[in-house]
CSV table of C-alpha atoms in Angstrom, one decimal:
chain,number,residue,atom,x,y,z
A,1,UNK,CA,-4.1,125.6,92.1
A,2,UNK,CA,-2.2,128.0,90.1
A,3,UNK,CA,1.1,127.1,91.9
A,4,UNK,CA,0.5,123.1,91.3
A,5,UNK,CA,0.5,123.5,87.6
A,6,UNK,CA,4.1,124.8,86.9
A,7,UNK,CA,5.1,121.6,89.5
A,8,UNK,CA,3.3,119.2,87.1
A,9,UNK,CA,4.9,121.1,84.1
A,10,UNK,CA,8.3,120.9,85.5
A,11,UNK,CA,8.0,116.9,86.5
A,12,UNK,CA,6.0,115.8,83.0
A,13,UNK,CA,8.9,117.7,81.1
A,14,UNK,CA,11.9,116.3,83.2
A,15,UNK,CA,10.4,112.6,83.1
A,16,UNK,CA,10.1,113.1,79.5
A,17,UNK,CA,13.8,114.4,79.3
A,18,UNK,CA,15.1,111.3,81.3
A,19,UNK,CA,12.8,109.2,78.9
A,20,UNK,CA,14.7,110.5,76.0
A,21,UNK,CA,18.0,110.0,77.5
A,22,UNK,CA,16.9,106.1,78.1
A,23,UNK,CA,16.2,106.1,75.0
A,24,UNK,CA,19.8,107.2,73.5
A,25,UNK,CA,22.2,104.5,72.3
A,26,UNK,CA,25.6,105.7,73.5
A,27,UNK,CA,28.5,106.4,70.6
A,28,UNK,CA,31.3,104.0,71.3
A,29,UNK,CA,35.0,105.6,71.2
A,30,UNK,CA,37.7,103.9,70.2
A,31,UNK,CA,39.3,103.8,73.7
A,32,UNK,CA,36.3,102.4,75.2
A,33,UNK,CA,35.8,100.0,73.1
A,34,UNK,CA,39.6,98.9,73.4
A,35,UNK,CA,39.4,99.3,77.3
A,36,UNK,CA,36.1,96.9,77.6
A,37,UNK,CA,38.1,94.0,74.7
A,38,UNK,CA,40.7,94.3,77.5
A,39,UNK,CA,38.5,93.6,80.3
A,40,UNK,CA,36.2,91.9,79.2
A,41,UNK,CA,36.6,89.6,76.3
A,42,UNK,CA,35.7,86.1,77.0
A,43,UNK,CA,38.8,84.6,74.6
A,44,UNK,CA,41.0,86.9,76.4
A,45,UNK,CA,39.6,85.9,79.9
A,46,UNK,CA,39.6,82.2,79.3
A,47,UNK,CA,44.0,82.5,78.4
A,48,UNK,CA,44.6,84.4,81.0
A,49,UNK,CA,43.5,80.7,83.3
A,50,UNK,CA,46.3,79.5,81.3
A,51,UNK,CA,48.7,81.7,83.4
A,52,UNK,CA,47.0,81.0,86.9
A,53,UNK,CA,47.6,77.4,85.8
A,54,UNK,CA,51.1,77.4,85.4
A,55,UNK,CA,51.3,79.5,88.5
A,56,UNK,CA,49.6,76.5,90.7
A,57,UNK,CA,51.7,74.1,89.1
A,58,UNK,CA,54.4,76.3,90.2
A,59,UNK,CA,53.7,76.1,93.4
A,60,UNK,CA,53.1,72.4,93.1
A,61,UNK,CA,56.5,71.8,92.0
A,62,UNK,CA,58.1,73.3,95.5
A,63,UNK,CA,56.8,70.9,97.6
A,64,UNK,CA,58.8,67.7,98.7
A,65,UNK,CA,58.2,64.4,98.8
A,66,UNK,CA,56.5,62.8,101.5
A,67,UNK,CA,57.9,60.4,104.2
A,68,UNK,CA,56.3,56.8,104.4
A,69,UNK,CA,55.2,55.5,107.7
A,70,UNK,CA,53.9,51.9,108.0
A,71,UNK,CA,53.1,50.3,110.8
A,72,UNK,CA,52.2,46.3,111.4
A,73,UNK,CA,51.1,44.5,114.4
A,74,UNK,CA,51.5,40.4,115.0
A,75,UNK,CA,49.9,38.2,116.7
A,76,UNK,CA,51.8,34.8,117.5
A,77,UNK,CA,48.6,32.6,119.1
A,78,UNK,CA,48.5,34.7,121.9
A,79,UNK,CA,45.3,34.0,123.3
A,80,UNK,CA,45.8,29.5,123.3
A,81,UNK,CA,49.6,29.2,123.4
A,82,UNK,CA,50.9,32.3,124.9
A,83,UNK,CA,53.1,33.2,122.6
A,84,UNK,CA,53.0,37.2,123.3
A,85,UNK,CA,52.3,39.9,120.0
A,86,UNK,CA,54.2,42.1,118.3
A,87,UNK,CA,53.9,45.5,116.5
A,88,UNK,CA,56.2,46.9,113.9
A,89,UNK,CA,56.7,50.7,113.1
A,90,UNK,CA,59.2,52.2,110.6
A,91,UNK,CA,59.6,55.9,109.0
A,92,UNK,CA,61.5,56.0,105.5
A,93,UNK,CA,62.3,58.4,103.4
A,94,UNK,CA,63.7,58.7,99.5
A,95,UNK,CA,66.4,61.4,99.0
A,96,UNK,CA,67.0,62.3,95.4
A,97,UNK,CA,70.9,62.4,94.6
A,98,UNK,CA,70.1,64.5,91.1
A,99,UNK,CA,68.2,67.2,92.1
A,100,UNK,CA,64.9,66.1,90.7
A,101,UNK,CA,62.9,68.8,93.0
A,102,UNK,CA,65.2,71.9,91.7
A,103,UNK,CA,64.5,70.1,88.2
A,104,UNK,CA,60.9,70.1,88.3
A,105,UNK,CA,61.0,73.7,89.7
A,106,UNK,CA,62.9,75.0,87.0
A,107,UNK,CA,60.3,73.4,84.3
A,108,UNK,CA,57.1,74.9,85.8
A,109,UNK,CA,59.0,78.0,86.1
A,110,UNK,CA,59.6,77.9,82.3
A,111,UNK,CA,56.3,76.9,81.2
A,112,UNK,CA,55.0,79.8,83.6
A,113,UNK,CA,57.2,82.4,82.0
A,114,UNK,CA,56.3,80.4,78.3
A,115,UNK,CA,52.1,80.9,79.3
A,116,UNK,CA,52.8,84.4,80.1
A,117,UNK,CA,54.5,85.5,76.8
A,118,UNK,CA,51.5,83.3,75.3
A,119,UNK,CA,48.9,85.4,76.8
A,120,UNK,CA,50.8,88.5,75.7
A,121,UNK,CA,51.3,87.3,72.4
A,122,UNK,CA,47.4,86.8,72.1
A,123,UNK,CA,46.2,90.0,73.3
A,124,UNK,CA,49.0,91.5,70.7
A,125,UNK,CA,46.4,89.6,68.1
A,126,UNK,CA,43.5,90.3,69.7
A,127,UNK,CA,44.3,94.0,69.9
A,128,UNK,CA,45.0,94.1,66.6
A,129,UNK,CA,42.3,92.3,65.0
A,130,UNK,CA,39.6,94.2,67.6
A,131,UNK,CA,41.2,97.0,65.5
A,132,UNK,CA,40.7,96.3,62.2
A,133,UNK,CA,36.6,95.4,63.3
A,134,UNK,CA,36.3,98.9,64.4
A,135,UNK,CA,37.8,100.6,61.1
A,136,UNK,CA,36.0,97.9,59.5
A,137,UNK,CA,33.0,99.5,60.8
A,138,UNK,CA,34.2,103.2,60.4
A,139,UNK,CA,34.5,101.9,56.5
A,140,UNK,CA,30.8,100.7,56.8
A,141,UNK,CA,29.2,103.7,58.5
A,142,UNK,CA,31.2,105.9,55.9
A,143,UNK,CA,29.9,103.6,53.0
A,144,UNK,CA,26.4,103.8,54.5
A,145,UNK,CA,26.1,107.7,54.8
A,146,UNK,CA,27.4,107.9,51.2
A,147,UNK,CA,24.8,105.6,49.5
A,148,UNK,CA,22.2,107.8,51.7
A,149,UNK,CA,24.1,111.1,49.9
A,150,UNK,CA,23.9,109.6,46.9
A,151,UNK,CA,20.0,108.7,47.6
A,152,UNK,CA,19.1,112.0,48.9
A,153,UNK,CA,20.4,113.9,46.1
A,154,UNK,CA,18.6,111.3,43.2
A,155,UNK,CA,15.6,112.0,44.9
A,156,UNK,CA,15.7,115.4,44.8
A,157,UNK,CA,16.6,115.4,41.1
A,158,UNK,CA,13.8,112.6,40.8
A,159,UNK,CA,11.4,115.5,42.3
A,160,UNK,CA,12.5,117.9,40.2
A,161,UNK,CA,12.0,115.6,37.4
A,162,UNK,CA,8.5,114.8,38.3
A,163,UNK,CA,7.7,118.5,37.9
A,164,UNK,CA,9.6,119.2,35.2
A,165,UNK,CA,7.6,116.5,33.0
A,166,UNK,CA,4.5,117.9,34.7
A,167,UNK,CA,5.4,121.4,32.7
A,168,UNK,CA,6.6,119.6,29.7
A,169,UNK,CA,10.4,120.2,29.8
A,170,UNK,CA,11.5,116.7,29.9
A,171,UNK,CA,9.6,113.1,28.1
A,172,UNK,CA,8.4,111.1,30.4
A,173,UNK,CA,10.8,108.2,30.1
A,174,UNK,CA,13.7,110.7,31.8
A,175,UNK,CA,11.0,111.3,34.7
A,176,UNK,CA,10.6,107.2,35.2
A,177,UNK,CA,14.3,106.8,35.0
A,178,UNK,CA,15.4,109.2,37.2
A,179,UNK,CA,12.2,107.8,39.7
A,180,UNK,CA,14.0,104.2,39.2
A,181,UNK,CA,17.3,105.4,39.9
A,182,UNK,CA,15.9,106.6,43.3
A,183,UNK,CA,14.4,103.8,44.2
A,184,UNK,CA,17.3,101.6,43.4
A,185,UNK,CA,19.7,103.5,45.6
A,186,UNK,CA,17.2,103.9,48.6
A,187,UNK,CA,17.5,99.7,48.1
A,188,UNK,CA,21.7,99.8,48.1
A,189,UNK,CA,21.0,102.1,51.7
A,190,UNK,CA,18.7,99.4,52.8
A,191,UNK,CA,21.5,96.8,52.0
A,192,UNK,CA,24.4,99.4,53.6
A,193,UNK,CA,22.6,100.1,56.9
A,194,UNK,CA,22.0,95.8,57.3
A,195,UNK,CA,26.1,95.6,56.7
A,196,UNK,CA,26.7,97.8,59.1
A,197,UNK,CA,24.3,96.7,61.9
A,198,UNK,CA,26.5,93.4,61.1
A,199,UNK,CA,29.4,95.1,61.9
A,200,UNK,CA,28.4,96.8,65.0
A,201,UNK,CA,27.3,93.3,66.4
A,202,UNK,CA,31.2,92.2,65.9
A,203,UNK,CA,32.2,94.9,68.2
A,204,UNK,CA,30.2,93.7,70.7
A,205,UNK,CA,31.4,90.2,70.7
A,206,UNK,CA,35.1,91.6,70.6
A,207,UNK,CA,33.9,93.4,73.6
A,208,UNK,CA,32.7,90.6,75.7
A,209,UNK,CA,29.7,91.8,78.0
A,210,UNK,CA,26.4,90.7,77.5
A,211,UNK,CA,25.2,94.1,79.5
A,212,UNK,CA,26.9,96.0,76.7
A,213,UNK,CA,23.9,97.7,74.1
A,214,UNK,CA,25.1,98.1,70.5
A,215,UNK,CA,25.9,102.2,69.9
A,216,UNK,CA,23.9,104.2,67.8
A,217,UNK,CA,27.5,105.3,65.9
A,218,UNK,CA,30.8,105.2,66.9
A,219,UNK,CA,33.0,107.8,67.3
A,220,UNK,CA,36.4,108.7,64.9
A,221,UNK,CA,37.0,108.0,61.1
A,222,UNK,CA,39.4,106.3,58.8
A,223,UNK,CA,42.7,107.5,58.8
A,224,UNK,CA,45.8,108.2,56.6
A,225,UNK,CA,49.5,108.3,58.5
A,226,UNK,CA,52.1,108.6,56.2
A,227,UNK,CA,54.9,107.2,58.6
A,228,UNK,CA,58.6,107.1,57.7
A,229,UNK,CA,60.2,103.7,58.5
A,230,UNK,CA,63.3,102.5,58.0
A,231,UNK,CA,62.8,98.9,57.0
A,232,UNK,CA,65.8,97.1,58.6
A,233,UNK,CA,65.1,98.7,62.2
A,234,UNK,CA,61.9,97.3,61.3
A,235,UNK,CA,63.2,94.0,61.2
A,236,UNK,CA,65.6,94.5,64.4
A,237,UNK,CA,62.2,96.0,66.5
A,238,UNK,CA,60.3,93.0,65.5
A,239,UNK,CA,62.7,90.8,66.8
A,240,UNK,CA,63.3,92.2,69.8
A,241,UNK,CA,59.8,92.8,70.6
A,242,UNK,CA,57.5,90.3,69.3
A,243,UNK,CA,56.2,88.1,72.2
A,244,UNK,CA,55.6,84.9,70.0
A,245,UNK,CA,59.4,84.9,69.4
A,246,UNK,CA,60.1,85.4,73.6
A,247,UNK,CA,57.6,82.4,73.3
A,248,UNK,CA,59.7,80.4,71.5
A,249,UNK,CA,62.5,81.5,73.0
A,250,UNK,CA,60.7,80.4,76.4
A,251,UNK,CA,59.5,77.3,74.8
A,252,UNK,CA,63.2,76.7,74.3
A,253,UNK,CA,63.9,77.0,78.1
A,254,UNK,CA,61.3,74.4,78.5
A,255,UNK,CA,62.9,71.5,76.8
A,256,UNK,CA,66.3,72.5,78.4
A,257,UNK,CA,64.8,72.3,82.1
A,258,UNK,CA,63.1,68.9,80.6
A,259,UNK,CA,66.5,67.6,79.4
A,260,UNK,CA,67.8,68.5,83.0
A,261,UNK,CA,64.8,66.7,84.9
A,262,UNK,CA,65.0,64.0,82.6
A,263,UNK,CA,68.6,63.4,83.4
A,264,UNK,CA,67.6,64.2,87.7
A,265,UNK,CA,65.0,61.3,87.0
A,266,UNK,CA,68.2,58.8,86.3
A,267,UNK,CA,69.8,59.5,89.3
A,268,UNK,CA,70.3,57.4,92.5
A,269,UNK,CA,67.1,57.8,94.9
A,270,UNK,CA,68.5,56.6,97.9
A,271,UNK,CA,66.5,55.3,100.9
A,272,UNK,CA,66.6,55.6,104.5
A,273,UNK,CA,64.3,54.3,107.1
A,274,UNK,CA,64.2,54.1,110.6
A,275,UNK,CA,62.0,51.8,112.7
A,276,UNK,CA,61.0,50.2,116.1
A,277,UNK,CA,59.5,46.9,117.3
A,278,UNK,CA,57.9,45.7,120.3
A,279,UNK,CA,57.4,42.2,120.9
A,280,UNK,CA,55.4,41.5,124.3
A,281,UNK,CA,56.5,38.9,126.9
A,282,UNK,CA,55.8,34.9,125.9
A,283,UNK,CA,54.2,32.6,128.7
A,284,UNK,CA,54.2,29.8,127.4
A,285,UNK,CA,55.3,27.2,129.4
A,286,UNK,CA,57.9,25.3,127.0
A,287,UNK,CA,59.9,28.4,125.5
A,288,UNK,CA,58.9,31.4,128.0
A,289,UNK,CA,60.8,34.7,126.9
A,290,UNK,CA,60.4,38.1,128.5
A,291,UNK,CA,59.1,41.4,126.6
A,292,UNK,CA,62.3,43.0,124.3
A,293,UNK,CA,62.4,46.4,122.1
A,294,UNK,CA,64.0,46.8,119.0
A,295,UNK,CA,65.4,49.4,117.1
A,296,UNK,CA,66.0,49.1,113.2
A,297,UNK,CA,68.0,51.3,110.9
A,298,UNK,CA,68.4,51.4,106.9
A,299,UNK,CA,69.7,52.5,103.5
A,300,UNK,CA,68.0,51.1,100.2
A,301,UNK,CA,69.9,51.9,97.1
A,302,UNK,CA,68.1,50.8,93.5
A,303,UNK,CA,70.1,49.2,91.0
A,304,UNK,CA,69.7,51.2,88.2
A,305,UNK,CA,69.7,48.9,85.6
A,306,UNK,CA,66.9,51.3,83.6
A,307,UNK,CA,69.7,53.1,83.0
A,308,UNK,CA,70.9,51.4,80.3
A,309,UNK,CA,67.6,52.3,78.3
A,310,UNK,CA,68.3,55.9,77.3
A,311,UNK,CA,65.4,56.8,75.2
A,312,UNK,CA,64.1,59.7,77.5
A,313,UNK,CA,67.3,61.5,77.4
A,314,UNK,CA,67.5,60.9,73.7
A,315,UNK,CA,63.8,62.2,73.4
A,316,UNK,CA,64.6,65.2,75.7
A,317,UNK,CA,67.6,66.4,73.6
A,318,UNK,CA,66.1,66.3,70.3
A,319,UNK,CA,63.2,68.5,71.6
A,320,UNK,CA,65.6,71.3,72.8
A,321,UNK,CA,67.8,70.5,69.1
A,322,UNK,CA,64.4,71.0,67.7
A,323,UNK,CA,63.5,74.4,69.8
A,324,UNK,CA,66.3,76.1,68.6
A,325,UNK,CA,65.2,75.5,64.8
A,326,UNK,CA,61.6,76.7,65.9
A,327,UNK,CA,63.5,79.8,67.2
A,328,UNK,CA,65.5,80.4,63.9
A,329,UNK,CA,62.5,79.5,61.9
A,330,UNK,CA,60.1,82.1,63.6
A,331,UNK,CA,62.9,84.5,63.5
A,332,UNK,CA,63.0,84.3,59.6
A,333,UNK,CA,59.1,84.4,59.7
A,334,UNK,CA,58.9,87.7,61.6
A,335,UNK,CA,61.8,89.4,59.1
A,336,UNK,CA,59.5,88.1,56.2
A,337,UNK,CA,55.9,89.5,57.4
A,338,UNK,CA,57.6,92.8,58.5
A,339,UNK,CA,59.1,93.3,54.4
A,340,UNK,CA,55.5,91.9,53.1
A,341,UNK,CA,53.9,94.5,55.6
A,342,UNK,CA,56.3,97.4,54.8
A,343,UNK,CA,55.7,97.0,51.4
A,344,UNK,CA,52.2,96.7,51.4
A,345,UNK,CA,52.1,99.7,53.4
A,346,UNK,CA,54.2,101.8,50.8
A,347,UNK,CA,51.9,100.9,48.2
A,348,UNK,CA,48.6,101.7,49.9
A,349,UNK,CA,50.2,105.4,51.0
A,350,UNK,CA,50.9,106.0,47.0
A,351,UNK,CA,47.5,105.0,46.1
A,352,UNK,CA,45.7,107.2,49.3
A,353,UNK,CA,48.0,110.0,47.7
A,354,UNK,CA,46.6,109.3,44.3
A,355,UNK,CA,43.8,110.0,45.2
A,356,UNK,CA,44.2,113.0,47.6
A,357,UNK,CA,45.6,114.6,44.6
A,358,UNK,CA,42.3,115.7,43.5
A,359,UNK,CA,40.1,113.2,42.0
A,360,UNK,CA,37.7,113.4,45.0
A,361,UNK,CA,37.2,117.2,43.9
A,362,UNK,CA,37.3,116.4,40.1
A,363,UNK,CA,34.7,114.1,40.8
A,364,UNK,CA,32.5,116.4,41.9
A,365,UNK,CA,32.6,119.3,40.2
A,366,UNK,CA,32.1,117.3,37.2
A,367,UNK,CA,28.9,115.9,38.6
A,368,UNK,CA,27.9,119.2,39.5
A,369,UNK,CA,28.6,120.6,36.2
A,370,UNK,CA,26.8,117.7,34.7
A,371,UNK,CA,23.2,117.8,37.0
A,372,UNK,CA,23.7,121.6,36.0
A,373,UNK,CA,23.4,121.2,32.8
A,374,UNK,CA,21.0,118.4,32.6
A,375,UNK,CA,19.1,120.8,34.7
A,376,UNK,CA,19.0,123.3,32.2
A,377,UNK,CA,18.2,121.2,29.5
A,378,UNK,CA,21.8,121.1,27.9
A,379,UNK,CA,22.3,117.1,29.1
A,380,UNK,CA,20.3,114.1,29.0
A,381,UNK,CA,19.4,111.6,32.0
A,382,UNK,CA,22.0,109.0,31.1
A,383,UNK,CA,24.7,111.3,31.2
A,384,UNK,CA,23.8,112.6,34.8
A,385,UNK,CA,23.1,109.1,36.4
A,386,UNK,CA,26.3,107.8,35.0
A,387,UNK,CA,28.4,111.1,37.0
A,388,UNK,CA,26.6,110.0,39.6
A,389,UNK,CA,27.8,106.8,39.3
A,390,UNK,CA,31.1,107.9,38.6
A,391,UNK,CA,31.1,110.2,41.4
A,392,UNK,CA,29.7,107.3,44.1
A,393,UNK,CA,32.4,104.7,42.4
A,394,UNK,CA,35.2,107.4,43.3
A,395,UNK,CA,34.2,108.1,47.0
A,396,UNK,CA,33.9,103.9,47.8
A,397,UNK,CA,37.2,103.8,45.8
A,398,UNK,CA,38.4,106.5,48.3
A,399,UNK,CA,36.6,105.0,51.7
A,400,UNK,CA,38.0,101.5,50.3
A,401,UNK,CA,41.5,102.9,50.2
A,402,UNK,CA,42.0,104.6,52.8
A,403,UNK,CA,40.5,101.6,55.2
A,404,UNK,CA,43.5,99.5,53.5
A,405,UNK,CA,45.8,101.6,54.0
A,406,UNK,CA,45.0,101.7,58.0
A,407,UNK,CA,44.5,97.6,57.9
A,408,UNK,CA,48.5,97.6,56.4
A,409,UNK,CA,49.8,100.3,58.7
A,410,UNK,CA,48.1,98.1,61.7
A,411,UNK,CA,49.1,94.9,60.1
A,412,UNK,CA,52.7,96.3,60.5
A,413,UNK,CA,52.6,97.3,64.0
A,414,UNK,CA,51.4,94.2,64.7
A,415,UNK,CA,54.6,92.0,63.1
A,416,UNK,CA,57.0,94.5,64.7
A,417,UNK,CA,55.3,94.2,67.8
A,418,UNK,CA,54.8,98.1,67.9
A,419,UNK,CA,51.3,99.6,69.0
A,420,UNK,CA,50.1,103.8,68.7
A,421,UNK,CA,47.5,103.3,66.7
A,422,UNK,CA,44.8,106.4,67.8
A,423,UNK,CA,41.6,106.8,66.0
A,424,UNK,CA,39.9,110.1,66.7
């Protein structure tokens, strides 16, 4: 007996242990979370059929066309007058002088090489905006700890308050106010914490997975880079590198191989058949006529008069005039997001420097100073809650800031096509 107990001990305290561990919601990093959008996002999964698409159609474009055989059998009142049967059997075949086949090729290969810088263009996107949901959450959980700083320390003032009037330092109507004030910043925590649940539950649609259980927290926190760019390389890297533009650009291939395949579908198809017959012997009395072969040989060419109708060519050159004014057009639009992001960028740096220039730590040692003092005595109520206010308005200034000033430097990776964005 005394040797069973420290078994039991040992196995109630280890399933409790693996109980806890259950229990635990795991903290999502930021490369986890980007690895599973990868993997697993259902947005991202369904464009990627776009590519295996085009790839089948591919494939469907190699193969050629088929020979026809047809075959006919005749009777010639065989069975009263004895006139014998005959059967028919010919193999032709359409050759296309134009080079339809290399034509059609050439287009599925284009719209397979446009679908794949599509589906690199929207995980670009969806990179970037699966981003900006995780800082927006950083920006939350950082908003939600300080309203519960903010809480904690009025309720301890509260408390001391409570006493206070108790021993007749303060009147009674500082005691209530300070009470209220407590009670309507545990409410802003309650509203905080619901905003950030809401958040959390964005992640894990980005992510995809139904098995996926929302974190407890996630890991890192929002982030100030002062990078040094040079605005026109910008502008040059953007255009080099931004997949909707190789899009375009591919887009632009597309209604080049559709002039050429429109111009393959005007050419001669010329057909050639081959054929044999068989026509059995003929008893009949009057016109008897013993059993013969024949061989039969052939060339159709069409007369093209559709031809003179030009309307698909005309159709197929205006859509490559008009591709090379959508590639202009989105090169303009990249060199204009890329200044707009640039300077948004500058200007949120200058205002995260403002800041960083000590008003955080003015902030609070003026609200320390002033819950000192009240305190003591030297201060009344109103003046501490509004430091406190103060001193809460400056740290969501701060939190609010710096999340803008990672949104712009992401929102400028993304129009140059540029991605090292790291959150730790």
């Amino acid at each position: 007996m005394k040797n069973i107990k420290p078994i039991i001990t040992t196995v109630f305290l280890l399933c409790f242990t693996l109980t806890l561990k259950a229990q635990e919601k795991p903290i999502l990093t930021f490369e986890q979370y980007l690895e599973n959008v990868k993997n697993n996002n259902i947005s991202y999964l369904i464009e990627k059929y776009n590519v295996d698409i085009a790839d089948a159609n591919l494939k469907a474009s190699k193969i050629f066309s088929d020979p026809e055989l047809s075959v006919s059998y005749g009777n010639n009142q065989n069975w009263n007058m004895q006139m014998g049967y005959g059967i028919d059997a010919e193999l032709s075949y359409d050759f296309n002088l134009g080079g339809k086949r290399k034509a059609q090729m050439n287009v599925a290969k284009s719209e397979k090489e446009m679908t794949e810088a599509l589906l690199e263009d929207y995980f670009r996107n969806l990179r970037a905006d699966a981003t900006i949901a995780y800082l927006t959450a950083l920006k939350q959980n950082k908003m939600y700890k300080i309203q519960q700083q903010s809480y904690f320390r009025m309720l301890e003032l509260a408390k001391a308050d409570s006493i206070r009037y108790r021993l007749g330092s303060i009147m009674e109507v500082d005691a209530r106010q300070s009470k209220l004030e407590a009670s309507n910043m545990l409410n802003d925590v309650y509203s905080s914490e619901a905003d950030l649940q809401e958040v959390l539950i964005q992640l894990l649609l980005f992510q995809g997975s139904k098995n996926l259980v929302m974190p407890d927290s996630i890991a890192g926190e929002l982030f100030y880079s002062k990078r040094n760019f040079d605005l026109q390389q910008l502008i040059i890297t953007a255009q080099n590198n931004r997949t909707d533009l190789q899009a375009v650009l591919k887009s632009k291939e597309v209604s080049q191989s559709n002039l050429r395949l429109a111009k393959a579908n005007r050419a001669i198809e010329l057909g050639v058949s081959i054929g044999g017959s068989y026509s059995s012997e003929v008893r009949n009395e009057i016109a008897p006529a013993p059993a013969f072969k024949g061989i039969t040989a052939g060339i159709s060419i069409p007369l093209k008069f559709s031809n003179t109708n030009k309307g698909e060519i005309h159709a197929a050159q205006f859509a490559v005039k008009q591709s090379e004014l959508e590639y202009e057009a989105v090169e303009q639009q990249i060199a204009s997001e890329v200044m707009q992001a640039y300077n948004k960028y500058l200007i949120c740096c200058r205002q995260v420097e403002q800041f960083n220039s000590g008003m955080l730590e003015e902030a609070e040692f003026i609200l320390e100073k002033i819950v000192y003092s009240y305190e003591r005595g030297e201060t009344g109520i109103l003046e501490t809650l509004n430091a406190q206010r103060t001193y809460n308005d400056v740290q969501i200034n701060y939190n609010e800031i710096l999340y803008n000033c990672a949104l712009s430097l992401i929102e400028l990776e993304r129009t140059c096509g540029i991605w090292d964005i790291e959150i730790k």
